[in-house]
PDB file of C-alpha atoms and ligand atoms in Angstrom:
ATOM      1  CA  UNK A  12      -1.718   1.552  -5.066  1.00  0.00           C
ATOM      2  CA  UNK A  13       0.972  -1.229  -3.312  1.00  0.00           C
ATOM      3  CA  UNK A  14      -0.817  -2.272   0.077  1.00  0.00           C
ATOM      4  CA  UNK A  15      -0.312  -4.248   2.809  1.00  0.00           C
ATOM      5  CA  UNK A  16       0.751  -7.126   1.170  1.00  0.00           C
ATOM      6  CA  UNK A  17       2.814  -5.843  -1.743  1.00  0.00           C
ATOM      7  CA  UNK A  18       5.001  -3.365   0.836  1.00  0.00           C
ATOM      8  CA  UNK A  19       5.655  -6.643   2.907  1.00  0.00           C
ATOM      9  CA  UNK A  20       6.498  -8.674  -0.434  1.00  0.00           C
ATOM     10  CA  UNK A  21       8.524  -5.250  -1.119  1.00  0.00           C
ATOM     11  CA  UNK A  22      10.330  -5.398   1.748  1.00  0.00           C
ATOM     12  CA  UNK A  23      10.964  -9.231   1.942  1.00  0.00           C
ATOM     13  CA  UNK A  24      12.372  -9.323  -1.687  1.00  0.00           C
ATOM     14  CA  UNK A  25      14.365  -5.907  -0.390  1.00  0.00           C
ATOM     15  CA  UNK A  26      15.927  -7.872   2.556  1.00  0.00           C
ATOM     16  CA  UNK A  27      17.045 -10.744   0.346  1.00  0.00           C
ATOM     17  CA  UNK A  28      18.738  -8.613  -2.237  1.00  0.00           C
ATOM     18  CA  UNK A  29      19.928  -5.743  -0.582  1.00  0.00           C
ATOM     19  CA  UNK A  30      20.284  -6.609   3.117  1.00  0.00           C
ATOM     20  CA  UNK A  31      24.193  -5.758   4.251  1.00  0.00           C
ATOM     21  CA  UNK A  32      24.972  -3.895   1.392  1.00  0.00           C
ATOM     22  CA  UNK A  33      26.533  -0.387   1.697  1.00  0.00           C
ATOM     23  CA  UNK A  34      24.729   2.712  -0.044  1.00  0.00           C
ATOM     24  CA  UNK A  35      27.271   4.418  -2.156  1.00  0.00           C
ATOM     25  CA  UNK A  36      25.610   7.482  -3.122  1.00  0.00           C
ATOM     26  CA  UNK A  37      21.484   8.723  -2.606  1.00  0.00           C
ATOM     27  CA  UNK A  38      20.862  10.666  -6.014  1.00  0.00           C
ATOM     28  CA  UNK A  39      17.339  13.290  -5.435  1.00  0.00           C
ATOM     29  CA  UNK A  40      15.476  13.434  -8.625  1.00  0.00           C
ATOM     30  CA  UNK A  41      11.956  14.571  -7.590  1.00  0.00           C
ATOM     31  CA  UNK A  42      13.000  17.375  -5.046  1.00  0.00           C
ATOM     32  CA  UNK A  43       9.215  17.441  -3.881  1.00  0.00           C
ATOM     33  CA  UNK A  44       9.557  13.787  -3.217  1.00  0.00           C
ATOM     34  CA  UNK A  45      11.892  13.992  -0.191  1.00  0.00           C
ATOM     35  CA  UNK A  46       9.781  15.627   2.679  1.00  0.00           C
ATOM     36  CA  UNK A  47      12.434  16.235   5.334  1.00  0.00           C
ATOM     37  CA  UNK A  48      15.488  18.007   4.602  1.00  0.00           C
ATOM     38  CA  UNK A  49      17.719  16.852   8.345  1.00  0.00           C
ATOM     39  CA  UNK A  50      19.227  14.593   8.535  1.00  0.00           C
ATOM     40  CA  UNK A  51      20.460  15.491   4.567  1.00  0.00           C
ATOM     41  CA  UNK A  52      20.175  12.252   1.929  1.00  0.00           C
ATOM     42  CA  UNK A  53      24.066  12.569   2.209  1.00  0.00           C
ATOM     43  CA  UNK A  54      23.878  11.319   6.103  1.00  0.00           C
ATOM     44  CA  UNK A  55      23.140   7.697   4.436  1.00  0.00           C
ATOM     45  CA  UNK A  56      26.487   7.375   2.326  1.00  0.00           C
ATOM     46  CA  UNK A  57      28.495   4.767   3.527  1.00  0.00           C
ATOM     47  CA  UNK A  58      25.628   3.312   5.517  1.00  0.00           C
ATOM     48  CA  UNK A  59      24.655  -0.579   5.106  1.00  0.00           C
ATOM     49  CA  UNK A  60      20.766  -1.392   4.636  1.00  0.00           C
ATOM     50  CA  UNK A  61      20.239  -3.585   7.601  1.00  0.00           C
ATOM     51  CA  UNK A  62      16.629  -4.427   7.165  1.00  0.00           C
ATOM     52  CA  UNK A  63      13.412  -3.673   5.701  1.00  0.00           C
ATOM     53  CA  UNK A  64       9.836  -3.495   7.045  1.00  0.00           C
ATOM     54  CA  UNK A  65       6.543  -1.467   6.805  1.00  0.00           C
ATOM     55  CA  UNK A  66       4.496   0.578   9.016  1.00  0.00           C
ATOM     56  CA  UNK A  67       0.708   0.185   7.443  1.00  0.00           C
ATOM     57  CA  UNK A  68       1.708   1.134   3.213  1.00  0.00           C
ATOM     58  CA  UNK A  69       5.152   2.686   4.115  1.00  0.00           C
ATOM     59  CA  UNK A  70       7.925   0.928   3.437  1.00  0.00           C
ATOM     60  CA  UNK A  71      10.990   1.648   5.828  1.00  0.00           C
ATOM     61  CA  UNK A  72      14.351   0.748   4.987  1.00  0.00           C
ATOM     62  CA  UNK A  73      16.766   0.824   7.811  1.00  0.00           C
ATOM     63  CA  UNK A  74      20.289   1.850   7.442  1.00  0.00           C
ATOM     64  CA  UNK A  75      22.806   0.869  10.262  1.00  0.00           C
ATOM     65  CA  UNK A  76      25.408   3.052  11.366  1.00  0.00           C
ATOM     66  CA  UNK A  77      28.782   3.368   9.428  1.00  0.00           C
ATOM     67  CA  UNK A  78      32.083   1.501  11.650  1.00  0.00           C
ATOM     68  CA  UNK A  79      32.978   2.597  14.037  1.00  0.00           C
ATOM     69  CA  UNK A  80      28.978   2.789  15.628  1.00  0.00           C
ATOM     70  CA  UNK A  81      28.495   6.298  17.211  1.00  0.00           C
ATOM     71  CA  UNK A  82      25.261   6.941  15.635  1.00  0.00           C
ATOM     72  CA  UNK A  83      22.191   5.042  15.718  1.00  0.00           C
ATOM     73  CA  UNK A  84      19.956   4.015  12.928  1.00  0.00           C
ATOM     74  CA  UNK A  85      18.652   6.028  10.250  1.00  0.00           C
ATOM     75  CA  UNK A  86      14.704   4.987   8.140  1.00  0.00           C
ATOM     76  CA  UNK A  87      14.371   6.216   4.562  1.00  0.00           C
ATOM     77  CA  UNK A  88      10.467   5.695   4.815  1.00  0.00           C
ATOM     78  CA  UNK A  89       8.685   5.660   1.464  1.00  0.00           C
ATOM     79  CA  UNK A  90       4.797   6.355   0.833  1.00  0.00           C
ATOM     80  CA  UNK A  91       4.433   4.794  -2.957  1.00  0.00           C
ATOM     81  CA  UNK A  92       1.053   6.521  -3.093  1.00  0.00           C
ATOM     82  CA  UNK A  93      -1.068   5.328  -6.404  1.00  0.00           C
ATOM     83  CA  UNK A  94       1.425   4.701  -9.099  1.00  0.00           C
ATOM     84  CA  UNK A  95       4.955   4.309  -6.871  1.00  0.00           C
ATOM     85  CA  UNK A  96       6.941   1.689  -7.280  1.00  0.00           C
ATOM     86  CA  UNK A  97      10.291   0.227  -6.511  1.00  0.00           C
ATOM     87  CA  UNK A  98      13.275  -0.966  -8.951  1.00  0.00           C
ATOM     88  CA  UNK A  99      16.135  -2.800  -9.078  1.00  0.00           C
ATOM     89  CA  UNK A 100      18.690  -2.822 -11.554  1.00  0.00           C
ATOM     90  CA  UNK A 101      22.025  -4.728 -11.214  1.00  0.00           C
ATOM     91  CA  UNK A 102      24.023  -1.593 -12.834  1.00  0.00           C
ATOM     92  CA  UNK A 103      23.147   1.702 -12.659  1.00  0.00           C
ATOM     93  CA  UNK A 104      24.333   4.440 -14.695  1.00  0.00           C
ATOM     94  CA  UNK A 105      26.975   5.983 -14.151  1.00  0.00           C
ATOM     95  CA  UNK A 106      26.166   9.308 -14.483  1.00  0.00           C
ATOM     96  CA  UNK A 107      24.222  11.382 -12.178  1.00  0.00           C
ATOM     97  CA  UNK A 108      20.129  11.732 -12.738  1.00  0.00           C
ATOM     98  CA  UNK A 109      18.882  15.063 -14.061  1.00  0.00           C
ATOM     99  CA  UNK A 110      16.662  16.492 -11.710  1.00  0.00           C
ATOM    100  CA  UNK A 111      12.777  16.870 -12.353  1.00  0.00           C
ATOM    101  CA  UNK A 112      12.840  14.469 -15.789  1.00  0.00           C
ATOM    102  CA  UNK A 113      11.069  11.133 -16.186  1.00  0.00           C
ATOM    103  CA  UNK A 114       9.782   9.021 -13.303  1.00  0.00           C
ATOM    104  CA  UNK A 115      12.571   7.863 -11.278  1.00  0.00           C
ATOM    105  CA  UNK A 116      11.903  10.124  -8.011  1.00  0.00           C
ATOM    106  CA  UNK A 117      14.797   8.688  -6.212  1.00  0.00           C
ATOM    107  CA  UNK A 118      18.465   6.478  -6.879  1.00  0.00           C
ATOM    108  CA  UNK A 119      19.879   4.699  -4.325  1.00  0.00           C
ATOM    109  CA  UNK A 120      23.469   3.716  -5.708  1.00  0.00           C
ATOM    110  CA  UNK A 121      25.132   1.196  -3.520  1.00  0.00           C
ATOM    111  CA  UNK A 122      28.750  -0.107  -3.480  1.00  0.00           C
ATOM    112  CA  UNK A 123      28.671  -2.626  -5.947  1.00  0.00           C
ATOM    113  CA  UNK A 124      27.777  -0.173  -8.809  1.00  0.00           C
ATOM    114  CA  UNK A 125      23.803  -1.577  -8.909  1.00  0.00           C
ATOM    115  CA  UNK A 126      21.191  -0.232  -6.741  1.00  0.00           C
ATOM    116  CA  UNK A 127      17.468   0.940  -6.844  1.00  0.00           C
ATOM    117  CA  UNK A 128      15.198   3.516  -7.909  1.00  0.00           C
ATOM    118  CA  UNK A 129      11.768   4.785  -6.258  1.00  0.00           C
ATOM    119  CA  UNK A 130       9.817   5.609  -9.308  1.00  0.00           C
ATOM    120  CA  UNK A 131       6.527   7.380  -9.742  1.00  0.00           C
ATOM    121  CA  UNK A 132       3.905   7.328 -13.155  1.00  0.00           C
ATOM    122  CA  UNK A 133       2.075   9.607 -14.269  1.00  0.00           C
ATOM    123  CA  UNK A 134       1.454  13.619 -13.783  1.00  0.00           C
ATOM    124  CA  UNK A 135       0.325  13.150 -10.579  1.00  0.00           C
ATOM    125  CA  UNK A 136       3.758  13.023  -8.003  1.00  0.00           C
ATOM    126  CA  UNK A 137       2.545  12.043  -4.591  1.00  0.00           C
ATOM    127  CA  UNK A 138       5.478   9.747  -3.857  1.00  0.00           C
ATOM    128  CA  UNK A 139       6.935  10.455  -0.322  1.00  0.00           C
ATOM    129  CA  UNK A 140      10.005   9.806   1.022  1.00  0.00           C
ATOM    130  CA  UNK A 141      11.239  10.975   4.793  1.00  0.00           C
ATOM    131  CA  UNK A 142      14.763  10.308   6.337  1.00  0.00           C
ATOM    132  CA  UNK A 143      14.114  10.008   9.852  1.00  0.00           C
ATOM    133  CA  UNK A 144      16.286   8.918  13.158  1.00  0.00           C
ATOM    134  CA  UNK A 145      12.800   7.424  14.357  1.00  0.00           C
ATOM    135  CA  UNK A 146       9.906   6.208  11.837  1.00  0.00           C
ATOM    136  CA  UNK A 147       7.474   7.923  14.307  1.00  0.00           C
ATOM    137  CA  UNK A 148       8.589  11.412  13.276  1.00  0.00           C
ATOM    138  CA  UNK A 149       6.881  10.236  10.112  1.00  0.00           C
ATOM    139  CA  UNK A 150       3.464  12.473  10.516  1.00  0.00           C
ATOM    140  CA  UNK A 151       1.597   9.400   8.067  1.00  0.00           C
ATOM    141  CA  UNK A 152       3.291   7.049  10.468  1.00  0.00           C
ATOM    142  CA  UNK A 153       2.257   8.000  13.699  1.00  0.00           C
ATOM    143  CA  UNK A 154      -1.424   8.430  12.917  1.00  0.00           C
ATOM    144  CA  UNK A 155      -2.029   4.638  11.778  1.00  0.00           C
ATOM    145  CA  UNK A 156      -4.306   2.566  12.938  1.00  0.00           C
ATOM    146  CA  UNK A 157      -3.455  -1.076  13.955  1.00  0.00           C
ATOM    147  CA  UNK A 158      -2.169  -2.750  11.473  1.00  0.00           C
ATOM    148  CA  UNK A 159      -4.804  -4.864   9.678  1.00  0.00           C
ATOM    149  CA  UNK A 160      -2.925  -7.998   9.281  1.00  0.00           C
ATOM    150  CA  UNK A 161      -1.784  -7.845  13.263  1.00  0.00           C
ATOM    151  CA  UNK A 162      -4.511  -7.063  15.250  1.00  0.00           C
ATOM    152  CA  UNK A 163      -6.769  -9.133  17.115  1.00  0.00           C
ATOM    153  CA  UNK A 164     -10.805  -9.083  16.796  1.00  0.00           C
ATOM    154  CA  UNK A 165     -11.666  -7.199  20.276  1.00  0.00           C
ATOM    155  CA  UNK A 166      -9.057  -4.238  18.452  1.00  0.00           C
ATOM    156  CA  UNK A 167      -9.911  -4.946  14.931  1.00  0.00           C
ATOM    157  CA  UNK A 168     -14.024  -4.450  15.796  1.00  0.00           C
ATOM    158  CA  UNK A 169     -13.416  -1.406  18.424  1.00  0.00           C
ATOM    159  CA  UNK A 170     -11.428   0.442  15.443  1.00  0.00           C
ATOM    160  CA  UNK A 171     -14.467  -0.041  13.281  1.00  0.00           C
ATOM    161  CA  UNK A 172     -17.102   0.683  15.107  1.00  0.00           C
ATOM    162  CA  UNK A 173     -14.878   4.327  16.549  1.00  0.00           C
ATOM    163  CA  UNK A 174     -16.755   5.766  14.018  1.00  0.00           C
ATOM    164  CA  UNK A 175     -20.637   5.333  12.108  1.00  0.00           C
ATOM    165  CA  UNK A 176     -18.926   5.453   8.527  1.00  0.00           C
ATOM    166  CA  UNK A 177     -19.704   2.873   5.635  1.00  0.00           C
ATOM    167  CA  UNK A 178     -17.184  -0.331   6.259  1.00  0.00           C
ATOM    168  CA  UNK A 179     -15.546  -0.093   2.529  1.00  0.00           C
ATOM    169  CA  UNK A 180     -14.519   3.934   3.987  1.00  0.00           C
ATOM    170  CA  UNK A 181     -13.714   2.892   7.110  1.00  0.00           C
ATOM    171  CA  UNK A 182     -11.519  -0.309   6.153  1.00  0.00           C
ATOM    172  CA  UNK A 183      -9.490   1.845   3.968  1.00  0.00           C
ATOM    173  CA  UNK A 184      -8.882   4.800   6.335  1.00  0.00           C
ATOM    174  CA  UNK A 185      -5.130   4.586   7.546  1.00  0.00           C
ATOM    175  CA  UNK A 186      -6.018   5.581  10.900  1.00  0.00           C
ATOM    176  CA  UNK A 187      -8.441   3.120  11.824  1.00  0.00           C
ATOM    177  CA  UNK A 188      -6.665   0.795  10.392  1.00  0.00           C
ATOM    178  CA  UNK A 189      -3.452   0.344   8.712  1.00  0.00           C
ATOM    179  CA  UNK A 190      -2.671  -1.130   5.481  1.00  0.00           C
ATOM    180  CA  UNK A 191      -5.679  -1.641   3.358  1.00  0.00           C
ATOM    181  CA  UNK A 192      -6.446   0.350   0.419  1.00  0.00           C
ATOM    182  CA  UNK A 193      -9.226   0.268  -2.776  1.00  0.00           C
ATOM    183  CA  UNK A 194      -8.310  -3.374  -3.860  1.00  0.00           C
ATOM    184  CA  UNK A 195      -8.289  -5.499  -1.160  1.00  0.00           C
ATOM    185  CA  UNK A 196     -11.020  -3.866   0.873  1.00  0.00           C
ATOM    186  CA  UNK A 197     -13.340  -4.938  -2.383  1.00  0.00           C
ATOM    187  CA  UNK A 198     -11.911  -8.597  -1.931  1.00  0.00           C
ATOM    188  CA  UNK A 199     -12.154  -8.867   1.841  1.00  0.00           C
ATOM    189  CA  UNK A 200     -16.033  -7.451   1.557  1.00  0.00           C
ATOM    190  CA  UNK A 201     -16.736  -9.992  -1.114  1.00  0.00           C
ATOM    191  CA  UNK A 202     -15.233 -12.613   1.020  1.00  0.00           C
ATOM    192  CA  UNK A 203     -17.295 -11.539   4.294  1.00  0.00           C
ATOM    193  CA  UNK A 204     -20.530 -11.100   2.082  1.00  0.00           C
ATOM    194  CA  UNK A 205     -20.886  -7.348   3.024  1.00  0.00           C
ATOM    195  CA  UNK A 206     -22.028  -4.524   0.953  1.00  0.00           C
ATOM    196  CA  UNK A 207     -19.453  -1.723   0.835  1.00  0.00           C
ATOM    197  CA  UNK A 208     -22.050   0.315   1.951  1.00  0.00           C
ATOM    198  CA  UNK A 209     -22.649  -1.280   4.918  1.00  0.00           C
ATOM    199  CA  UNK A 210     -22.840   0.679   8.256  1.00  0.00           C
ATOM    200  CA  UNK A 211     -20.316  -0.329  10.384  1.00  0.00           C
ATOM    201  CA  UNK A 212     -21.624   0.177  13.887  1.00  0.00           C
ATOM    202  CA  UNK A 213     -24.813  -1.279  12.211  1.00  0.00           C
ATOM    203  CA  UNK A 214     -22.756  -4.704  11.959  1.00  0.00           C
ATOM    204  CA  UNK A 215     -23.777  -7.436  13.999  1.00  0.00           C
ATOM    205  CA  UNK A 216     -20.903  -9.633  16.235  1.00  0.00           C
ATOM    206  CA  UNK A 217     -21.518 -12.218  13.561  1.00  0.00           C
ATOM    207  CA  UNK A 218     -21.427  -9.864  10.508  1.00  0.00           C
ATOM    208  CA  UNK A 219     -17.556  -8.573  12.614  1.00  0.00           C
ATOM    209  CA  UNK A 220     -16.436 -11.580  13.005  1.00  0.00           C
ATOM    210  CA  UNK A 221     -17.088 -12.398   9.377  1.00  0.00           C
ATOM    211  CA  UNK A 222     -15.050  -9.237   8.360  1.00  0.00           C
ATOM    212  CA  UNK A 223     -12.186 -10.333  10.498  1.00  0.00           C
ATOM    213  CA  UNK A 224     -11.915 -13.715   9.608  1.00  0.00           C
ATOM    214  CA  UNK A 225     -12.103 -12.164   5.710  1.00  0.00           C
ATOM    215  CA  UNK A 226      -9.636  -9.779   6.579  1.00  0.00           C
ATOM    216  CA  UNK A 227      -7.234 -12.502   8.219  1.00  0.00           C
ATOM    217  CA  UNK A 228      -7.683 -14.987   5.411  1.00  0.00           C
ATOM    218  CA  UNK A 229      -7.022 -12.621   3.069  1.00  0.00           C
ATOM    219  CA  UNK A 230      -4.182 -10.874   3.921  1.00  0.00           C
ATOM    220  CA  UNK A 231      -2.883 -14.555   4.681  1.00  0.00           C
ATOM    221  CA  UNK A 232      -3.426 -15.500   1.380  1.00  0.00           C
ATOM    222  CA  UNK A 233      -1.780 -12.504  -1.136  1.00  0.00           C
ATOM    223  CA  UNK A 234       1.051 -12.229   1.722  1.00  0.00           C
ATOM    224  CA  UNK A 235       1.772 -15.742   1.075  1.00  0.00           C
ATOM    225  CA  UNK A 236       1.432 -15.631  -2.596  1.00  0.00           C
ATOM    226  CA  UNK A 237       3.248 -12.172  -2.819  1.00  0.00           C
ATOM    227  CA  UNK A 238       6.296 -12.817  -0.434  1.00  0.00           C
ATOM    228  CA  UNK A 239       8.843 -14.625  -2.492  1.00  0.00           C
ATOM    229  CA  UNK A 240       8.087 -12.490  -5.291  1.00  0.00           C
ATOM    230  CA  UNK A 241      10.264 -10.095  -6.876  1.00  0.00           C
ATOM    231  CA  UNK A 242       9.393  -6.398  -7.209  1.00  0.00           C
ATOM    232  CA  UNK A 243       9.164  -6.267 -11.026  1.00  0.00           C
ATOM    233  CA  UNK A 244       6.590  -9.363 -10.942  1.00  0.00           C
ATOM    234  CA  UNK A 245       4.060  -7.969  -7.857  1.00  0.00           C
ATOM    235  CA  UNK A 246       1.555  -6.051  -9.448  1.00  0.00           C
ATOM    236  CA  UNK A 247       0.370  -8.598 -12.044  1.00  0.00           C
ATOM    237  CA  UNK A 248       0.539 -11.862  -9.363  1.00  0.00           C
ATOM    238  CA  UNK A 249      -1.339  -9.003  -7.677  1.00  0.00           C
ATOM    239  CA  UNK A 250      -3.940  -9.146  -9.997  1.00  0.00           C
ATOM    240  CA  UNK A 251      -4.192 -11.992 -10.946  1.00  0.00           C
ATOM    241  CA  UNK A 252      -5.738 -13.190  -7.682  1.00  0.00           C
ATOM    242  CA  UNK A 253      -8.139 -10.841  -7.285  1.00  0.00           C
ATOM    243  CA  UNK A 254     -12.389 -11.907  -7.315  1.00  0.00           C
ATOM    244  CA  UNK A 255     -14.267  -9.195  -8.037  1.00  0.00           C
ATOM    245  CA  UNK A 256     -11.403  -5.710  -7.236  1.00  0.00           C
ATOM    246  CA  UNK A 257     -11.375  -4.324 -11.055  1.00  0.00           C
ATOM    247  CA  UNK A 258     -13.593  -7.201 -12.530  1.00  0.00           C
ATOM    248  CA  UNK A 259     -16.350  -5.138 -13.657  1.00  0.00           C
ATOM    249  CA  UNK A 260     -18.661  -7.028 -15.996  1.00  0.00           C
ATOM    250  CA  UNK A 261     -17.367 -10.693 -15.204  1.00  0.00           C
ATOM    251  CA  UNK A 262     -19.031 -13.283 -13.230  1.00  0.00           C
ATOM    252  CA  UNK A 263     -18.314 -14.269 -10.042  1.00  0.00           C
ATOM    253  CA  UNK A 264     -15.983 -16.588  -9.248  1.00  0.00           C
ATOM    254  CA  UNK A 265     -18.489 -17.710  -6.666  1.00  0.00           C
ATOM    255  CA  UNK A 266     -22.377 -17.651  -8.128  1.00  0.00           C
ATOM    256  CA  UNK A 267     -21.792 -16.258 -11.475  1.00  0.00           C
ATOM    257  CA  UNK A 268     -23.423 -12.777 -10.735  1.00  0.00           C
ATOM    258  CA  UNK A 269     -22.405  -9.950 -13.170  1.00  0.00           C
ATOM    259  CA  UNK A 270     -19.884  -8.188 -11.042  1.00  0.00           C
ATOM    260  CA  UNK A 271     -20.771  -4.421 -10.887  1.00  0.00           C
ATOM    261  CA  UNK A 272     -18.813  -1.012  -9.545  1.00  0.00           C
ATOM    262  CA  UNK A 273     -19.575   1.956  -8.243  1.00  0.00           C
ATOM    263  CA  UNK A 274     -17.497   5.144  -9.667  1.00  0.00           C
ATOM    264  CA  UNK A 275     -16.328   8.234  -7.282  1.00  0.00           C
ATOM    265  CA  UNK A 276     -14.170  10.928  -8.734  1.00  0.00           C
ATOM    266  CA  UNK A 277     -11.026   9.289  -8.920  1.00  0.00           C
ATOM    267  CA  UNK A 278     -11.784   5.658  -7.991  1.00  0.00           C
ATOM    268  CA  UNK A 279     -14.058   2.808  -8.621  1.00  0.00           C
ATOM    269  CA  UNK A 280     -15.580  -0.322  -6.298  1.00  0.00           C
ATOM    270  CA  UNK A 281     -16.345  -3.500  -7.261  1.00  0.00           C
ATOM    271  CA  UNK A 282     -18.321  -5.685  -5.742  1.00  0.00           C
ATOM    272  CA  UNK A 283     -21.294  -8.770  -6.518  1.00  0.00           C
ATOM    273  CA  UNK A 284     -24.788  -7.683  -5.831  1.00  0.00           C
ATOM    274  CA  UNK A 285     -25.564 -11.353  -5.204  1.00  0.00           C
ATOM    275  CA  UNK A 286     -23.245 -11.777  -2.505  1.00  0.00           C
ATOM    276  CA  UNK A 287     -23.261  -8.943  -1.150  1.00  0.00           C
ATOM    277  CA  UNK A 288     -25.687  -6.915  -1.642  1.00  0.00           C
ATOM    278  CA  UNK A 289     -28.514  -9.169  -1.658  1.00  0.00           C
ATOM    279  CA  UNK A 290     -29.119  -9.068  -5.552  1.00  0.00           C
ATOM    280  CA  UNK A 291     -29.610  -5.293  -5.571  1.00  0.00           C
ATOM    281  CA  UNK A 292     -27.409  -3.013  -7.765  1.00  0.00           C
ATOM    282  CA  UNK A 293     -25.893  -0.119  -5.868  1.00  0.00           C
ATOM    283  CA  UNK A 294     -26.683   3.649  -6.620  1.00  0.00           C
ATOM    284  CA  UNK A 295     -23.917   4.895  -9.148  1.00  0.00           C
ATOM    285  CA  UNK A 296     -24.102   8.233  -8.435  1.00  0.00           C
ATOM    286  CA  UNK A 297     -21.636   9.239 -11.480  1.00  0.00           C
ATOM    287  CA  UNK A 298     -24.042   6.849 -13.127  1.00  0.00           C
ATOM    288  CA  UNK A 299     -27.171   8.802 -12.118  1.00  0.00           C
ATOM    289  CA  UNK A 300     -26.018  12.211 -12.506  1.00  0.00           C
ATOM    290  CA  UNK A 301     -25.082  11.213 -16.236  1.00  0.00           C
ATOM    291  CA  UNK A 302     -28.812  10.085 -16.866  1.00  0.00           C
ATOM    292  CA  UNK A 303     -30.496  12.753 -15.114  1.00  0.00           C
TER     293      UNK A 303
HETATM  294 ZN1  LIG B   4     -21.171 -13.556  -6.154  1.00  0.00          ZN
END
């Protein structure tokens, strides 16, 4: 799933290419994709894309007003979910998409005959997309938490400790805080030496601190490495930075333990038992329920 740092790579490489340029036509091929119906996708013809930004792991492109200005702005704000993703291609088609086939979900044609499509794998369609006079009216949008990569410690250790949940739940829920999902929550615990498990208002000021300073460098790090980046490129410079996030069975990059994982229904962590865990392998409890 794109997170914090691959929607604000998204949107950086989206500004460079894009910004100024006049949206032609919006083609709908997933109808289940688009989750507001007024204003209609029509309202952004003849609209420029002024800018691009993200709210958490949305991605909201802005589109100005059409000459003369009587209107104000209008977001087309995207939720990628697991296997969303964003393409550009310097000519588009010219004919129209055919509803409900393949994975593009949604076409935005501009002027110049090239555009992009918002493009969803697999059986699974949880791609969202909301046109919106104010990103707020996004109901995913106005329940985040602070943004991850912009809030301070006093904010960042309040958030966490809201709730008694384990930190690798907590660090991942959108509204405690925005913008981290399954892969770089594993690197960030690696980095601050915690187990996923870990209780968060159970964390000393040192252990927070430590989780902050993870979270900062972090973020810092794949946001550097990521902006600059072109969409089709992301997910495997992605990748290939990560430590121990879908390493299973390697050694760590930092005392050669065997990296392990825990399995849930639909997910996996990863994680190094001697960082983190002090040398003790976590209960699997797909893992136990197979050997019972
Ligand atoms: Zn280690």
């Amino acid at each position: 799933m794109p997170e914090l740092p691959e929607v604000e790579a998204l949107a950086a490489d989206l500004r460079a290419r894009v910004a100024g340029r006049t949206i032609a036509r919006v083609e709908v091929a997933a109808i289940s994709a688009l989750k507001t119906f007024d204003p209609p996708p029509t309202a952004l013809h003849g609209r420029a894309i002024t800018d691009a930004g993200r709210f958490g792991k949305f991605l909201d492109i802005v589109c100005g007003a059409p000459e003369p200005a009587a209107d104000g702005d209008l977001h087309l704000v995207v939720h990628l979910a697991r296997a969303g993703w964003l393409h550009y291609r310097d000519a588009l088609p010219a004919t129209p998409l055919k509803p409900g086939k393949g994975p593009i979900a949604l076409r935005i044609r501009l002027d110049d005959g090239g555009g992009f499509d918002l493009t969803e794998q697999g059986t699974q369609k949880r791609l969202a997309a909301y046109l919106v006079r104010d990103p707020a009216q996004v109901p995913g949008v106005a329940k985040l938490g602070p943004d991850a990569q912009r809030c301070d410690l006093a904010t960042f250790a309040a958030r966490l400790r809201s709730r008694s949940g384990q930190v690798k739940g907590m660090l991942t829920d959108q509204e405690v805080l925005a913008g981290l999902g399954n892969a770089w929550s594993d690197e960030i615990l690696h980095r601050a030496k915690l187990s996923p498990f870990a209780i968060t208002t159970r964390l000393t000021d040192e252990q927070m601190a430590a989780l902050y300073e993870a979270t900062q460098a972090t973020l810092a790090e794949a946001t550097a490495k990521l902006v600059g980046q072109q969409a089709a490129s992301l997910k495997s410079e992605k990748r290939s930075g990560m430590v121990v996030h879908n390493r299973t069975g390697l050694p760590c990059p930092v005392c050669g333990d065997t990296i392990r994982e825990v399995s849930f229904a639909d997910s996996s962590l990863q994680y190094c038992p001697t960082c983190q865990t002090g040398g003790k392998p976590l209960a699997d409890r797909r893992l136990s329920k197979l050997l019972r």
